[in-house]
Amino acid sequence: MGAQLRLLRRRISSVKSTAKITRAQELIASSRIVRAQQRMQAALPYEREITRAVTGVVSNAASVDHPLTVAKDNPAKAGVLIVTSDSGFCGGFNANVLREAEALRGLLESRGLDVVPFVTGRKGVTWHSFRNRTMGGEWVGFSRKPAYADAKEIAGVLIDSFKDENGIDEIHIVSTEFISMLTQNVVVKRVLPLEVEETEATESAQIPPYFEFEPTAGDVLESLLPRYVESRIFTALLQSAASEEAARRRAMKSATDNANELMRVLTQQMNQARQAEITQEISEIVGGANALADAAAGKE
């Protein structure tokens, strides 16, 4: 019985230590979510304006014939940028992204395209390396706090491969979109070739009525579109960073709650075992006292 009590005490101590760690991780994630949301909101105006500028150039140009806007006749390869985290303790965050990336791979392969993954985050890189999948590029170390330079580096690799005759013909991004503290959705977006749609301008988002291009609209797009791609990637990285912290906070809170519940159950079991041990000891003492009394009575 004493061995059982020692075992229960050790388990309670271990679970209590785990609860302290998960609680600390929850508090850290809670503090980082606010900063991640602020950075995400600060980047949105730039993405909105660069998108408006690209739309304005395309809408006012007589003819758009740019490698980044024109789909290739016989596409053979598709590049998929997969945005994952560098560390764990964030529940199903990475699993959801990788599952959606696999679904996109199946869809693209059904169209006869070879899929080349470009992966950010150690979890995604490890996942692909374990399966011996060749990656077109890999970037780690900034999933929690991405910088614009990171997005620019990724965009440069993707655009160079897109412009190469033997490179990729399409670029897709699989990342997590931050909706709220409780909701984060995995989204798939095609970045290149740029899809040009004709829409009517509204009062909230009017397109400039006239642009003068010097020397040509193609040169303007040559400067704008790489920055457009960079902004899309940077926004995806920021959205993923905020979603990662939210998922980590939720996962750590659930782990802390489970640890507290397990401690309650183990404490109850320990109390029951201690009561059983005390009852047994009392019974032995009473039995011994009765035996001594009976022996004394027999001698008399």
Short mmCIF file of C-alpha atoms in Angstrom, two decimals, residues 59-263:
data_model
loop_
_atom_site.label_atom_id
_atom_site.label_comp_id
_atom_site.label_asym_id
_atom_site.label_seq_id
_atom_site.Cartn_x
_atom_site.Cartn_y
_atom_site.Cartn_z
CA SER A 59 -7.56 48.15 -65.89
CA ASN A 60 -6.16 51.21 -67.70
CA ALA A 61 -3.73 49.35 -69.94
CA ALA A 62 -4.93 48.74 -73.46
CA SER A 63 -3.47 45.23 -73.49
CA VAL A 64 -1.92 43.25 -70.66
CA ASP A 65 0.82 40.91 -71.81
CA HIS A 66 3.12 40.26 -68.88
CA PRO A 67 4.66 36.93 -67.79
CA LEU A 68 3.15 37.32 -64.32
CA THR A 69 -0.38 37.85 -65.61
CA VAL A 70 -0.58 35.53 -68.61
CA ALA A 71 -1.13 31.82 -67.98
CA LYS A 72 1.16 29.47 -69.88
CA ASP A 73 -0.35 27.38 -72.65
CA ASN A 74 0.78 23.99 -71.35
CA PRO A 75 1.58 24.27 -67.64
CA ALA A 76 3.70 21.42 -66.32
CA LYS A 77 4.70 22.41 -62.76
CA ALA A 78 2.98 24.13 -59.88
CA GLY A 79 4.72 25.63 -56.89
CA VAL A 80 2.96 25.49 -53.53
CA LEU A 81 4.15 27.70 -50.67
CA ILE A 82 3.24 25.91 -47.42
CA VAL A 83 3.33 28.10 -44.30
CA THR A 84 3.86 26.14 -41.07
CA SER A 85 5.37 26.89 -37.65
CA ASP A 86 8.87 26.44 -36.29
CA SER A 87 7.76 24.96 -32.97
CA GLY A 88 5.01 22.74 -31.67
CA PHE A 89 2.56 22.95 -28.75
CA CYS A 90 -0.04 24.48 -31.08
CA GLY A 91 -2.55 21.67 -31.44
CA GLY A 92 -3.61 20.79 -34.97
CA PHE A 93 -2.24 24.00 -36.51
CA ASN A 94 0.43 22.35 -38.65
CA ALA A 95 -1.56 19.18 -39.30
CA ASN A 96 -4.42 21.20 -40.79
CA VAL A 97 -2.09 23.13 -43.10
CA LEU A 98 -0.30 19.99 -44.28
CA ARG A 99 -3.60 18.17 -44.80
CA GLU A 100 -4.89 20.99 -46.99
CA ALA A 101 -1.58 21.08 -48.88
CA GLU A 102 -1.91 17.37 -49.59
CA ALA A 103 -5.45 17.91 -50.87
CA LEU A 104 -4.17 20.67 -53.16
CA ARG A 105 -1.35 18.40 -54.35
CA GLY A 106 -3.88 15.76 -55.32
CA LEU A 107 -5.98 18.34 -57.19
CA LEU A 108 -3.00 19.71 -59.10
CA GLU A 109 -1.68 16.26 -59.94
CA SER A 110 -5.11 15.33 -61.29
CA ARG A 111 -4.59 18.18 -63.77
CA GLY A 112 -1.31 16.62 -64.84
CA LEU A 113 0.94 19.06 -62.96
CA ASP A 114 4.07 18.20 -61.03
CA VAL A 115 3.95 19.80 -57.59
CA VAL A 116 7.03 21.51 -56.15
CA PRO A 117 6.63 22.42 -52.44
CA PHE A 118 8.20 25.58 -51.01
CA VAL A 119 8.03 25.30 -47.24
CA THR A 120 8.39 27.75 -44.35
CA GLY A 121 8.63 26.55 -40.75
CA ARG A 122 10.62 23.66 -39.25
CA LYS A 123 7.53 21.50 -38.80
CA GLY A 124 6.72 21.58 -42.50
CA VAL A 125 10.36 21.12 -43.53
CA THR A 126 10.71 18.12 -41.21
CA TRP A 127 7.46 16.63 -42.50
CA HIS A 128 8.62 16.79 -46.13
CA SER A 129 12.18 15.66 -45.35
CA PHE A 130 10.87 12.60 -43.49
CA ARG A 131 8.94 11.61 -46.62
CA ASN A 132 11.94 12.28 -48.88
CA ARG A 133 10.14 14.96 -50.86
CA THR A 134 12.30 17.40 -52.77
CA MET A 135 11.55 21.01 -51.86
CA GLY A 136 12.04 23.97 -54.14
CA GLY A 137 12.93 26.12 -51.13
CA GLU A 138 12.83 26.00 -47.35
CA TRP A 139 12.89 28.80 -44.78
CA VAL A 140 12.89 28.47 -40.99
CA GLY A 141 13.35 30.59 -37.90
CA PHE A 142 10.76 33.35 -38.28
CA SER A 143 7.31 31.78 -38.04
CA ARG A 144 6.43 33.69 -34.84
CA LYS A 145 7.78 37.05 -35.99
CA PRO A 146 8.21 37.26 -39.77
CA ALA A 147 9.86 40.30 -41.33
CA TYR A 148 9.24 41.82 -44.73
CA ALA A 149 12.77 40.78 -45.74
CA ASP A 150 11.73 37.15 -45.23
CA ALA A 151 8.72 37.59 -47.53
CA LYS A 152 10.90 39.35 -50.09
CA GLU A 153 13.39 36.49 -50.11
CA ILE A 154 10.64 33.90 -50.56
CA ALA A 155 8.96 35.95 -53.29
CA GLY A 156 12.27 36.32 -55.14
CA VAL A 157 12.79 32.56 -55.27
CA LEU A 158 9.21 31.92 -56.40
CA ILE A 159 9.21 34.63 -59.08
CA ASP A 160 12.59 33.55 -60.45
CA SER A 161 11.32 29.99 -60.74
CA PHE A 162 8.10 31.24 -62.34
CA LYS A 163 10.01 33.22 -64.97
CA ASP A 164 12.33 30.30 -65.74
CA GLU A 165 11.28 28.29 -68.79
CA ASN A 166 11.87 25.02 -66.91
CA GLY A 167 10.49 26.35 -63.63
CA ILE A 168 7.04 26.42 -62.13
CA ASP A 169 4.01 27.66 -64.06
CA GLU A 170 1.68 28.40 -61.14
CA ILE A 171 2.16 29.61 -57.57
CA HIS A 172 -0.25 28.76 -54.75
CA ILE A 173 -0.10 29.61 -51.04
CA VAL A 174 -1.45 27.34 -48.30
CA SER A 175 -1.58 29.20 -45.00
CA THR A 176 -3.78 29.85 -41.99
CA GLU A 177 -6.01 32.92 -41.93
CA PHE A 178 -6.66 34.59 -38.58
CA ILE A 179 -10.37 35.25 -38.08
CA SER A 180 -10.60 35.60 -34.31
CA MET A 181 -9.06 34.24 -31.13
CA LEU A 182 -11.22 31.13 -31.48
CA THR A 183 -11.34 30.73 -35.26
CA GLN A 184 -8.47 30.24 -37.70
CA ASN A 185 -9.08 28.80 -41.14
CA VAL A 186 -6.65 27.20 -43.58
CA VAL A 187 -6.91 28.96 -46.95
CA VAL A 188 -5.53 28.20 -50.42
CA LYS A 189 -4.82 31.12 -52.75
CA ARG A 190 -3.41 31.23 -56.24
CA VAL A 191 -0.95 34.10 -56.52
CA LEU A 192 0.46 33.64 -60.03
CA PRO A 193 -0.46 33.92 -62.79
CA LEU A 194 -2.49 36.89 -61.70
CA GLU A 195 -6.19 36.52 -62.31
CA VAL A 196 -7.56 39.65 -63.93
CA GLU A 197 -11.29 40.24 -63.47
CA GLU A 198 -13.40 43.08 -64.74
CA THR A 199 -15.46 44.69 -61.96
CA GLU A 200 -17.30 47.95 -61.50
CA ALA A 201 -15.68 50.47 -59.19
CA THR A 202 -17.52 51.30 -55.98
CA GLU A 203 -17.39 54.38 -53.81
CA SER A 204 -15.35 52.51 -51.19
CA ALA A 205 -12.74 51.25 -53.66
CA GLN A 206 -12.51 53.44 -56.75
CA ILE A 207 -9.86 52.86 -59.36
CA PRO A 208 -8.00 55.92 -60.66
CA PRO A 209 -9.67 56.90 -63.95
CA TYR A 210 -6.50 57.48 -65.89
CA PHE A 211 -2.84 56.45 -65.87
CA GLU A 212 -0.03 57.59 -68.11
CA PHE A 213 2.58 54.90 -68.65
CA GLU A 214 6.16 55.77 -69.34
CA PRO A 215 7.58 53.98 -71.13
CA THR A 216 4.96 51.15 -71.12
CA ALA A 217 2.41 49.49 -68.86
CA GLY A 218 4.54 46.35 -68.97
CA ASP A 219 7.42 48.17 -67.29
CA VAL A 220 5.09 49.44 -64.58
CA LEU A 221 3.80 45.92 -63.97
CA GLU A 222 7.38 44.65 -63.92
CA SER A 223 7.97 46.88 -60.88
CA LEU A 224 4.58 46.50 -59.19
CA LEU A 225 3.85 42.79 -59.48
CA PRO A 226 6.90 41.55 -57.55
CA ARG A 227 5.95 43.89 -54.72
CA TYR A 228 2.39 42.66 -54.98
CA VAL A 229 3.58 39.07 -54.58
CA GLU A 230 5.81 40.09 -51.66
CA SER A 231 2.89 41.77 -49.91
CA ARG A 232 0.66 38.71 -50.38
CA ILE A 233 3.32 36.44 -48.94
CA PHE A 234 4.07 38.83 -46.07
CA THR A 235 0.38 39.05 -45.19
CA ALA A 236 0.13 35.25 -45.25
CA LEU A 237 3.13 35.00 -42.90
CA LEU A 238 1.64 37.55 -40.49
CA GLN A 239 -1.77 35.88 -40.55
CA SER A 240 -0.09 32.54 -39.89
CA ALA A 241 1.94 33.98 -36.99
CA ALA A 242 -1.19 35.32 -35.29
CA SER A 243 -3.03 32.05 -35.93
CA GLU A 244 -0.12 30.04 -34.54
CA GLU A 245 -0.17 31.95 -31.25
CA ALA A 246 -3.95 31.66 -31.00
CA ALA A 247 -3.77 27.91 -31.65
CA ARG A 248 -0.95 27.54 -29.13
CA ARG A 249 -2.91 29.44 -26.49
CA ARG A 250 -5.96 27.28 -27.05
CA ALA A 251 -3.93 24.05 -26.99
CA MET A 252 -2.02 25.02 -23.85
CA LYS A 253 -5.23 26.02 -22.05
CA SER A 254 -6.74 22.65 -22.91
CA ALA A 255 -3.57 20.89 -21.70
CA THR A 256 -3.62 22.86 -18.44
CA ASP A 257 -7.27 22.03 -17.85
CA ASN A 258 -6.61 18.33 -18.53
CA ALA A 259 -3.63 18.36 -16.15
CA ASN A 260 -5.73 19.95 -13.40
CA GLU A 261 -8.45 17.37 -13.90
CA LEU A 262 -5.90 14.55 -13.79
CA MET A 263 -4.44 15.95 -10.57
#
